[in-house]
Short mmCIF file of C-alpha atoms in Angstrom, two decimals:
data_model
loop_
_atom_site.label_atom_id
_atom_site.label_comp_id
_atom_site.label_asym_id
_atom_site.label_seq_id
_atom_site.Cartn_x
_atom_site.Cartn_y
_atom_site.Cartn_z
CA UNK A 18 88.56 -21.97 146.77
CA UNK A 19 84.97 -22.32 145.76
CA UNK A 20 85.61 -20.33 142.70
CA UNK A 21 88.54 -22.45 141.60
CA UNK A 22 86.29 -25.46 141.59
CA UNK A 23 83.77 -23.71 139.47
CA UNK A 24 83.86 -25.52 136.11
CA UNK A 25 82.67 -22.50 134.20
CA UNK A 26 85.58 -20.47 135.58
CA UNK A 27 87.99 -23.22 134.59
CA UNK A 28 86.53 -23.01 131.17
CA UNK A 29 87.06 -19.29 131.15
CA UNK A 30 90.67 -19.63 132.21
CA UNK A 31 91.37 -22.13 129.53
CA UNK A 32 89.63 -19.92 126.98
CA UNK A 33 91.79 -17.05 128.15
CA UNK A 34 94.90 -19.16 127.68
CA UNK A 35 93.83 -20.05 124.23
CA UNK A 36 92.85 -16.48 123.49
CA UNK A 37 96.09 -15.01 124.78
CA UNK A 38 98.05 -15.38 121.57
CA UNK A 39 95.16 -13.87 119.65
CA UNK A 40 95.05 -10.92 122.03
CA UNK A 41 98.76 -10.47 121.56
CA UNK A 42 98.25 -10.58 117.84
CA UNK A 43 95.52 -7.96 118.22
CA UNK A 44 97.86 -5.68 120.15
CA UNK A 45 100.49 -6.12 117.52
CA UNK A 46 97.89 -5.31 114.90
CA UNK A 47 96.87 -2.22 116.80
CA UNK A 48 100.49 -1.18 117.12
CA UNK A 49 100.93 -1.76 113.43
CA UNK A 50 97.90 0.47 112.85
CA UNK A 51 99.34 3.13 115.16
CA UNK A 52 102.62 2.97 113.33
CA UNK A 53 100.76 3.99 110.20
CA UNK A 54 99.93 7.34 111.77
CA UNK A 55 102.17 10.23 110.84
CA UNK A 56 102.62 13.57 112.57
CA UNK A 57 103.52 16.54 110.44
CA UNK A 58 105.11 19.02 112.81
CA UNK A 59 104.44 22.73 112.31
CA UNK A 60 105.88 25.81 114.02
CA UNK A 61 102.89 26.74 116.17
CA UNK A 62 99.45 25.87 117.49
CA UNK A 63 97.92 28.37 115.06
CA UNK A 64 99.53 26.69 112.08
CA UNK A 65 98.47 23.27 113.41
CA UNK A 66 94.85 24.48 113.49
CA UNK A 67 95.21 26.06 110.07
CA UNK A 68 96.71 22.79 108.78
CA UNK A 69 93.84 20.74 110.23
CA UNK A 70 91.29 22.99 108.52
CA UNK A 71 93.13 22.87 105.20
CA UNK A 72 93.34 19.06 105.37
CA UNK A 73 89.67 18.76 106.33
CA UNK A 74 88.77 20.92 103.34
CA UNK A 75 90.62 18.35 101.20
CA UNK A 76 88.85 15.38 102.81
CA UNK A 77 91.93 14.30 104.75
CA UNK A 78 91.05 13.42 108.36
CA UNK A 79 93.51 14.90 110.87
CA UNK A 80 93.83 15.92 114.49
CA UNK A 81 95.87 18.65 116.14
CA UNK A 82 98.51 16.99 118.31
CA UNK A 83 100.76 18.35 121.01
CA UNK A 84 104.28 17.04 120.52
CA UNK A 85 106.29 15.56 123.34
CA UNK A 86 109.58 17.32 124.15
CA UNK A 87 111.35 14.41 122.40
CA UNK A 88 109.31 14.94 119.24
CA UNK A 89 109.62 18.71 119.23
CA UNK A 90 112.87 20.34 118.28
CA UNK A 91 112.83 23.08 120.90
CA UNK A 92 110.97 21.67 123.88
CA UNK A 93 107.27 21.76 123.01
CA UNK A 94 105.49 21.98 119.73
CA UNK A 95 102.47 21.15 117.67
CA UNK A 96 101.59 19.02 114.72
CA UNK A 97 98.76 17.38 112.80
CA UNK A 98 98.31 13.65 112.96
CA UNK A 99 97.20 11.92 109.78
CA UNK A 100 97.08 8.46 108.31
CA UNK A 101 100.47 7.91 106.68
CA UNK A 102 98.72 6.84 103.47
CA UNK A 103 97.72 10.50 103.06
CA UNK A 104 101.18 11.89 103.78
CA UNK A 105 102.15 12.94 100.28
CA UNK A 106 98.76 14.49 99.55
CA UNK A 107 98.76 16.21 102.96
CA UNK A 108 102.19 17.76 102.43
CA UNK A 109 101.05 19.01 99.05
CA UNK A 110 97.91 20.57 100.57
CA UNK A 111 99.91 22.26 103.33
CA UNK A 112 102.47 23.53 100.86
CA UNK A 113 99.84 25.04 98.57
CA UNK A 114 98.11 26.56 101.62
CA UNK A 115 101.37 28.30 102.63
CA UNK A 116 101.52 26.42 105.90
CA UNK A 117 105.14 25.92 106.97
CA UNK A 118 106.06 22.39 108.05
CA UNK A 119 109.07 21.21 110.01
CA UNK A 120 109.33 17.41 110.03
CA UNK A 121 107.32 14.25 109.55
CA UNK A 122 107.33 11.76 112.41
CA UNK A 123 105.79 8.34 112.65
CA UNK A 124 103.65 7.92 115.71
CA UNK A 125 105.50 5.73 118.19
CA UNK A 126 103.46 3.14 120.07
CA UNK A 127 99.81 3.06 121.09
CA UNK B 19 62.75 56.44 131.80
CA UNK B 20 65.14 53.95 130.25
CA UNK B 21 68.84 54.61 129.86
CA UNK B 22 69.92 56.48 126.74
CA UNK B 23 73.40 55.43 125.73
CA UNK B 24 75.17 57.78 123.32
CA UNK B 25 78.80 57.05 124.20
CA UNK B 26 79.46 54.35 121.61
CA UNK B 27 82.72 55.95 120.48
CA UNK B 28 84.10 55.12 123.94
CA UNK B 29 82.65 51.62 124.00
CA UNK B 30 79.55 50.20 122.41
CA UNK B 31 76.51 49.33 124.50
CA UNK B 32 74.52 47.15 124.62
CA UNK B 33 76.14 44.07 123.13
CA UNK B 34 74.15 41.59 121.02
CA UNK B 35 72.78 38.58 122.98
CA UNK B 36 75.02 36.31 120.89
CA UNK B 37 78.09 38.05 122.35
CA UNK B 38 76.93 37.51 125.91
CA UNK B 39 76.18 33.84 125.18
CA UNK B 40 79.56 33.27 123.53
CA UNK B 41 81.33 34.70 126.58
CA UNK B 42 79.32 32.49 128.91
CA UNK B 43 79.93 29.43 126.72
CA UNK B 44 83.68 30.09 126.71
CA UNK B 45 83.68 30.37 130.48
CA UNK B 46 81.57 27.24 131.04
CA UNK B 47 82.65 24.91 128.26
CA UNK B 48 86.06 26.10 127.12
CA UNK B 49 87.79 26.57 130.45
CA UNK B 50 91.25 25.23 129.54
CA UNK B 51 94.35 27.17 128.61
CA UNK B 52 94.53 27.52 124.80
CA UNK B 53 97.75 26.38 123.16
CA UNK B 54 99.23 24.99 126.36
CA UNK B 55 97.68 21.72 127.51
CA UNK B 56 96.22 19.16 125.11
CA UNK B 57 93.18 17.94 127.04
CA UNK B 58 89.60 18.44 125.83
CA UNK B 59 88.99 21.73 127.61
CA UNK B 60 92.26 23.23 126.38
CA UNK B 61 91.56 22.04 122.83
CA UNK B 62 88.09 23.59 122.96
CA UNK B 63 89.60 26.87 124.15
CA UNK B 64 92.23 26.76 121.41
CA UNK B 65 89.54 26.14 118.80
CA UNK B 66 87.58 29.15 120.08
CA UNK B 67 90.71 31.29 119.71
CA UNK B 68 91.36 30.01 116.19
CA UNK B 69 87.74 30.56 115.21
CA UNK B 70 88.16 34.15 116.43
CA UNK B 71 91.33 34.58 114.39
CA UNK B 72 89.71 33.30 111.21
CA UNK B 73 86.47 35.22 111.69
CA UNK B 74 88.13 38.56 112.38
CA UNK B 75 91.02 38.24 109.91
CA UNK B 76 88.70 37.27 107.04
CA UNK B 77 86.34 40.14 107.94
CA UNK B 78 89.22 42.51 107.12
CA UNK B 79 90.58 40.48 104.18
CA UNK B 80 93.60 39.19 106.11
CA UNK B 81 95.14 35.89 107.15
CA UNK B 82 94.35 34.19 110.47
CA UNK B 83 98.02 33.69 111.40
CA UNK B 84 98.69 37.41 110.98
CA UNK B 85 96.10 38.39 113.58
CA UNK B 86 97.47 39.09 117.04
CA UNK B 87 95.01 39.44 119.90
CA UNK B 88 95.52 42.35 122.27
CA UNK B 89 93.59 43.85 125.16
CA UNK B 90 92.44 46.91 123.20
CA UNK B 91 93.41 49.22 120.35
CA UNK B 92 95.99 51.06 122.45
CA UNK B 93 97.91 47.83 123.05
CA UNK B 94 97.58 46.96 119.38
CA UNK B 95 98.96 50.35 118.32
CA UNK B 96 101.85 50.04 120.76
CA UNK B 97 102.69 46.59 119.33
CA UNK B 98 102.60 47.94 115.79
CA UNK B 99 104.38 51.26 116.40
CA UNK B 100 107.10 50.08 118.78
CA UNK B 101 107.45 46.71 117.09
CA UNK B 102 107.87 47.98 113.54
CA UNK B 103 109.29 51.50 113.48
CA UNK B 104 113.08 51.32 113.38
CA UNK B 105 115.34 53.56 115.49
CA UNK B 106 116.15 57.01 114.07
CA UNK B 107 113.28 56.80 111.58
CA UNK B 108 110.97 59.65 110.61
CA UNK B 109 107.23 59.07 110.89
CA UNK B 110 104.28 60.95 109.44
CA UNK B 111 101.03 61.01 111.37
CA UNK B 112 97.77 62.79 110.77
CA UNK B 113 96.67 65.85 112.69
CA UNK B 114 93.70 63.97 114.21
CA UNK B 115 95.60 61.15 115.93
CA UNK B 116 94.46 59.89 119.31
CA UNK B 117 96.87 59.77 122.25
CA UNK B 118 97.07 56.01 121.64
CA UNK B 119 99.25 56.90 118.64
CA UNK B 120 100.71 60.21 119.72
CA UNK B 121 102.17 59.08 123.03
CA UNK B 122 103.91 55.92 121.75
CA UNK B 123 105.41 57.98 118.90
CA UNK B 124 106.65 60.65 121.28
CA UNK B 125 108.15 57.98 123.53
CA UNK B 126 110.09 56.60 120.55
CA UNK B 127 111.97 59.89 120.58
CA UNK B 128 114.29 58.12 123.03
CA UNK B 129 115.30 55.86 120.12
CA UNK B 130 115.86 58.80 117.82
CA UNK B 131 112.46 58.60 116.09
CA UNK B 132 111.19 61.95 114.80
CA UNK B 133 107.73 62.81 113.52
CA UNK B 134 105.67 65.36 111.68
CA UNK B 135 101.95 65.84 111.05
CA UNK B 136 100.10 65.81 107.74
CA UNK B 137 96.79 67.55 107.18
CA UNK B 138 93.62 65.47 107.38
CA UNK B 139 91.04 68.09 106.62
CA UNK B 140 90.56 68.62 102.89
CA UNK B 141 88.30 71.07 101.10
CA UNK B 142 85.56 68.47 100.99
CA UNK B 143 84.70 65.20 102.74
CA UNK B 144 86.66 62.73 100.65
CA UNK B 145 89.44 64.98 99.46
CA UNK B 146 92.28 62.46 99.09
CA UNK B 147 94.31 64.84 96.91
CA UNK B 148 94.82 67.39 99.66
CA UNK B 149 95.73 64.67 102.19
CA UNK B 150 98.26 63.14 99.79
CA UNK B 151 99.70 66.51 98.90
CA UNK B 152 100.24 67.21 102.59
CA UNK B 153 101.96 63.84 103.06
CA UNK B 154 104.21 64.51 100.05
CA UNK B 155 105.20 67.88 101.46
CA UNK B 156 106.26 66.35 104.76
CA UNK B 157 108.05 63.32 103.31
CA UNK B 158 111.81 63.12 104.03
CA UNK B 159 114.47 60.60 102.94
CA UNK B 160 114.27 59.15 106.47
CA UNK B 161 110.49 58.68 106.52
CA UNK B 162 109.79 55.03 107.31
CA UNK B 163 106.09 55.01 108.11
CA UNK B 164 102.79 56.80 107.69
CA UNK B 165 100.17 56.45 110.41
CA UNK B 166 96.52 57.16 109.73
CA UNK B 167 93.64 57.49 112.11
CA UNK B 168 91.01 56.08 109.75
CA UNK B 169 88.17 57.99 111.39
CA UNK B 170 88.42 60.66 114.08
CA UNK B 171 86.87 59.87 117.45
CA UNK B 172 85.81 63.49 117.75
CA UNK B 173 85.22 65.11 114.36
CA UNK B 174 83.52 63.90 111.17
CA UNK B 175 86.81 63.28 109.38
CA UNK B 176 87.83 60.08 107.62
CA UNK B 177 91.18 59.51 105.95
CA UNK B 178 91.39 57.94 102.46
CA UNK B 179 93.07 54.62 103.28
CA UNK B 180 93.34 53.33 99.71
CA UNK B 181 95.02 56.48 98.43
CA UNK B 182 97.47 56.62 101.35
CA UNK B 183 98.14 52.88 101.04
CA UNK B 184 98.99 53.24 97.33
CA UNK B 185 101.32 56.11 98.15
CA UNK B 186 103.04 54.08 100.89
CA UNK B 187 103.50 51.08 98.62
CA UNK B 188 105.02 53.29 95.94
CA UNK B 189 107.44 54.88 98.42
CA UNK B 190 108.14 51.63 100.34
CA UNK B 191 106.74 53.01 103.58
CA UNK B 192 105.05 51.15 106.41
CA UNK B 193 101.38 52.02 106.63
CA UNK B 194 99.87 51.73 110.12
CA UNK B 195 96.14 52.31 110.59
CA UNK B 196 94.14 53.06 113.72
CA UNK B 197 90.64 51.78 112.93
CA UNK B 198 89.26 52.32 116.42
CA UNK B 199 86.23 54.28 115.24
CA UNK B 200 85.68 52.66 111.86
CA UNK B 201 86.08 48.91 112.40
CA UNK B 202 82.60 47.43 112.28
CA UNK B 203 81.03 50.59 110.89
CA UNK B 204 82.64 50.71 107.47
CA UNK B 205 84.24 47.95 105.35
CA UNK B 206 88.07 47.82 105.44
CA UNK B 207 90.17 45.52 103.27
CA UNK B 208 93.72 45.31 104.58
CA UNK B 209 95.16 44.17 101.26
CA UNK B 210 93.21 46.52 99.01
CA UNK B 211 94.43 49.41 101.19
CA UNK B 212 98.03 48.02 101.37
CA UNK B 213 97.96 48.30 105.15
CA UNK B 214 101.00 46.97 107.02
CA UNK B 215 99.26 46.87 110.41
CA UNK B 216 95.57 47.42 111.12
CA UNK B 217 94.80 48.09 114.79
CA UNK B 218 91.33 48.03 116.31
CA UNK B 219 89.51 47.53 119.57
CA UNK B 220 87.00 44.72 119.87
CA UNK B 221 84.67 46.56 122.19
CA UNK B 222 83.51 49.44 119.98
CA UNK B 223 82.01 48.98 116.51
CA UNK B 224 82.85 45.27 116.47
CA UNK B 225 80.47 44.79 119.41
CA UNK B 226 82.79 42.58 121.46
CA UNK B 227 83.52 42.88 125.17
CA UNK B 228 85.98 45.25 126.79
CA UNK B 229 89.40 43.62 127.02
CA UNK B 230 89.41 42.60 123.37
CA UNK B 231 91.36 44.07 120.48
CA UNK B 232 93.81 43.08 117.78
CA UNK B 233 96.49 44.04 115.36
CA UNK B 234 96.23 42.45 111.92
CA UNK B 235 99.41 42.50 109.84
CA UNK B 236 99.14 42.74 106.06
CA UNK B 237 101.10 41.18 103.22
CA UNK B 238 102.77 44.51 102.55
CA UNK B 239 104.85 43.88 105.66
CA UNK B 240 106.76 41.27 103.64
CA UNK B 241 109.47 39.48 105.61
CA UNK B 242 109.56 42.13 108.34
CA UNK B 243 108.79 40.69 111.76
CA UNK B 244 107.54 42.96 114.53
CA UNK B 245 109.73 43.13 117.62
CA UNK B 246 107.86 41.72 120.63
CA UNK B 247 107.14 44.17 123.44
CA UNK B 248 106.28 41.45 125.93
CA UNK B 249 108.15 38.17 126.28
CA UNK B 250 107.02 35.00 128.00
CA UNK B 251 105.38 31.63 127.47
CA UNK B 252 104.01 30.94 124.02
CA UNK B 253 103.16 27.22 124.23
CA UNK B 254 105.86 26.22 121.76
CA UNK B 255 109.65 26.14 121.38
CA UNK B 256 109.96 26.26 125.16
CA UNK B 257 113.69 25.58 125.31
CA UNK B 258 114.41 28.66 123.22
CA UNK B 259 115.26 31.82 125.14
CA UNK B 260 113.51 33.94 122.55
CA UNK B 261 109.97 34.45 121.35
CA UNK B 262 109.01 32.38 118.27
CA UNK B 263 109.88 33.96 114.94
CA UNK B 264 106.38 33.51 113.56
CA UNK B 265 103.14 35.37 114.06
CA UNK B 266 100.88 35.39 116.00
CA UNK B 267 102.67 33.58 118.84
CA UNK B 268 105.63 35.98 118.57
CA UNK B 269 103.50 38.77 120.03
CA UNK B 270 101.13 36.72 122.19
CA UNK B 271 103.08 35.94 125.34
CA UNK B 272 100.95 34.58 128.17
CA UNK B 273 97.44 33.16 128.37
CA UNK B 274 94.92 34.59 125.94
CA UNK B 275 91.53 35.93 127.11
CA UNK B 276 89.35 33.24 125.53
CA UNK B 277 86.09 34.75 126.80
CA UNK B 278 86.90 38.14 125.28
CA UNK B 279 88.01 36.57 121.99
CA UNK B 280 84.88 34.39 121.76
CA UNK B 281 82.72 37.45 122.46
CA UNK B 282 84.54 39.50 119.84
CA UNK B 283 84.15 36.75 117.24
CA UNK B 284 80.42 36.60 118.03
CA UNK B 285 80.22 40.38 117.57
CA UNK B 286 81.86 40.18 114.14
CA UNK B 287 79.55 37.33 113.13
CA UNK B 288 76.59 39.45 114.22
CA UNK B 289 77.78 42.33 112.01
CA UNK B 290 78.25 39.93 109.08
CA UNK B 291 74.74 38.59 109.51
CA UNK B 292 73.16 42.00 109.99
CA UNK B 293 75.25 43.59 107.23
CA UNK B 294 77.91 46.23 107.72
CA UNK B 295 76.32 48.47 105.08
CA UNK B 296 72.99 48.30 106.91
CA UNK B 297 74.70 49.27 110.17
CA UNK B 298 76.60 52.10 108.46
CA UNK B 299 73.38 53.42 106.87
CA UNK B 300 71.51 53.28 110.17
CA UNK B 301 74.29 55.07 112.07
CA UNK B 302 74.63 57.73 109.38
CA UNK B 303 70.88 58.39 109.29
CA UNK B 304 70.62 58.74 113.06
CA UNK B 305 73.75 60.93 113.23
CA UNK B 306 72.31 63.25 110.59
CA UNK B 307 69.03 63.38 112.49
CA UNK B 308 70.84 64.24 115.72
CA UNK B 309 72.81 67.02 114.04
CA UNK B 310 69.67 68.48 112.46
CA UNK B 311 67.75 68.51 115.76
CA UNK B 312 70.66 69.87 117.79
CA UNK B 313 71.26 72.62 115.24
CA UNK B 314 67.70 73.83 115.87
CA UNK B 315 68.30 74.30 119.61
CA UNK B 316 69.21 77.91 120.46
CA UNK B 317 72.68 78.17 122.01
CA UNK B 318 73.99 74.89 120.62
CA UNK B 319 77.22 75.10 118.65
CA UNK B 320 78.07 72.19 116.39
CA UNK B 321 81.55 71.55 114.99
CA UNK B 322 81.86 70.67 111.27
CA UNK B 323 78.11 69.95 111.04
CA UNK B 324 78.10 69.98 107.24
CA UNK B 325 80.17 66.78 107.05
CA UNK B 326 78.26 63.51 106.92
CA UNK B 327 81.06 61.17 107.99
CA UNK B 328 81.12 58.97 111.06
CA UNK B 329 78.73 58.62 113.94
CA UNK B 330 79.97 61.23 116.40
CA UNK B 331 78.55 64.71 116.95
CA UNK B 332 80.72 67.29 118.70
CA UNK B 333 78.92 70.23 120.24
CA UNK B 334 78.77 72.76 123.06
CA UNK B 335 76.00 74.70 124.76
CA UNK B 336 76.68 78.40 125.12
CA UNK B 337 77.28 79.55 128.67
CA UNK B 338 77.65 76.00 130.00
CA UNK B 339 80.77 73.92 130.42
CA UNK B 340 80.62 70.53 128.71
CA UNK B 341 81.14 68.81 132.05
CA UNK B 342 78.16 70.65 133.54
CA UNK B 343 75.99 69.57 130.61
CA UNK B 344 77.22 65.95 130.79
CA UNK B 345 76.49 65.87 134.51
CA UNK B 346 72.96 67.23 133.92
CA UNK B 347 72.38 64.64 131.20
CA UNK B 348 73.65 61.88 133.48
CA UNK B 349 70.95 62.84 135.96
CA UNK B 350 68.46 62.34 133.12
CA UNK B 351 69.96 58.87 132.44
CA UNK B 352 71.59 60.04 129.24
CA UNK B 353 75.19 58.87 128.77
CA UNK B 354 77.65 60.83 126.65
CA UNK B 355 81.16 62.12 127.11
CA UNK B 356 82.55 65.58 127.83
CA UNK B 357 86.16 66.73 127.61
CA UNK B 358 89.00 66.26 125.17
CA UNK B 359 88.32 62.57 124.45
CA UNK B 360 92.07 61.69 124.60
CA UNK B 361 92.35 63.48 121.26
CA UNK B 362 93.96 66.89 121.85
CA UNK B 363 95.02 67.14 118.18
CA UNK B 364 91.45 66.88 116.89
CA UNK B 365 90.26 69.39 119.49
CA UNK B 366 92.94 71.77 118.28
CA UNK B 367 91.36 71.54 114.82
CA UNK B 368 87.91 72.33 116.18
CA UNK B 369 89.23 75.08 118.45
CA UNK B 370 87.95 73.37 121.59
CA UNK B 371 91.23 72.57 123.35
CA UNK B 372 90.61 75.06 126.13
CA UNK B 373 86.90 74.51 126.60
CA UNK B 374 86.52 70.86 125.73
CA UNK B 375 83.25 69.75 124.16
CA UNK B 376 80.41 67.25 124.36
CA UNK B 377 80.48 64.19 122.17
CA UNK B 378 77.37 62.17 121.38
CA UNK B 379 78.13 58.99 119.51
CA UNK B 380 75.57 56.81 117.82
CA UNK B 381 75.89 53.02 117.75
CA UNK B 382 74.38 49.91 116.25
CA UNK B 383 71.52 49.85 118.76
CA UNK B 384 70.75 53.58 119.00
CA UNK B 385 67.13 54.47 118.30
CA UNK B 386 65.30 57.61 117.19
CA UNK B 387 63.84 57.77 120.69
CA UNK B 388 67.37 58.06 122.09
CA UNK B 389 68.06 60.99 119.77
CA UNK B 390 64.77 62.70 120.77
CA UNK B 391 65.54 62.21 124.47
CA UNK B 392 68.95 63.86 124.15
CA UNK B 393 67.64 66.78 122.12
CA UNK B 394 64.79 67.31 124.58
CA UNK B 395 67.18 67.35 127.53
CA UNK B 396 69.52 69.80 125.78
CA UNK B 397 66.53 72.06 124.95
CA UNK B 398 65.50 71.94 128.61
CA UNK B 399 68.96 72.97 129.72
CA UNK B 400 69.23 75.68 127.05
CA UNK B 401 65.93 77.17 128.22
CA UNK B 402 67.01 77.21 131.84
CA UNK B 403 70.27 79.02 130.99
#
């Protein structure tokens, strides 16, 4: 009860209310950012590591990613996650490095 | 008196400090299961495995994805032989092959595989013409593969890989190589030698721990995929009932020994830093020294002493069984191996099948003091005979 009467807390609550739409906008922005991530799926962990190294050598940041069963075609699988802006360049690098690729998936959700 | 270790052809000892540290680091910091989970520890383990693949494959001029980790050279040879040689094929193998090759080949007899031996011992050390002429003589229309023990584990004999590889490419034959005694002691380029499968242990010349080995497949294999001998989890394509159709996962069912792989990679890096030519020179010099000193001991019989290949010295002491000598040396803290060394074919060449022999094998860390200690002990025993 004491806390409710605290004017500073009231202020906070009201600020929170005001800030809520902004926070929502931030989440949407983050989601939008996440949506710009692409996963290039490859046949194995070894090829995912080889792909990461080839991309790094070409100044394309990437991370090795374990696919979910829904993302993978046969249960589990591996891929490299990149910024979708680098997709075309990345596929070219992997192709010239003789790294087999399966599919390109957009990252779903945060 | 400190221990004198002259059994490096069985397994090298000691290992470089870097190898021990890499094993400890893998155990402490990379404790996850590589290629299975995706948490930090598993990713660190997977990166250690991939680093090992790249380090070892590039050391032999191969590709990381074509390197399959095994427990030792015997497993590697079984993967290559049983995974690649088709039923009813004819195979040519050298007359110095280890049981790690001989026994799998004999067992393939159940699948109609037949075999014949070609001669490894030419008129001189690097006599590729006589080896090739022997292979040509034994070639049949059904011959599918040639197997070569690059360097004998008993005698100073080394097979000419480049010449045999060229021949195999010309005749569209698989070329399988057992590099158990040469890997780490002499440069090998899998592509220059047109090798289809290069098999080696990690724990000998490559200075890794026991429990490490590999088979590296070459480009000459083309589209051929080895048949897996062991099936199980591979970390990918889990709903499929079959092993993946890509290397290395196709042959790597089950959890990989990250500690052994990290140690092996550290061993190869050590050799790179130290220089394989420097190691080869050092081993050759000490082997020559050992032969010269042993030859001066009355009652010592050396086998093929005039040849300067490899780092093993095969000998006997008149009137003493090799086991008796090895036991005496063990009491003096000198380690070497007596017997047939799992290589009955090579012992047939040296005429020591019935008696067996003593094998002293020099390694990366052998010293002149080690050589002197062995020679002194043998002299002592010869005098007491």
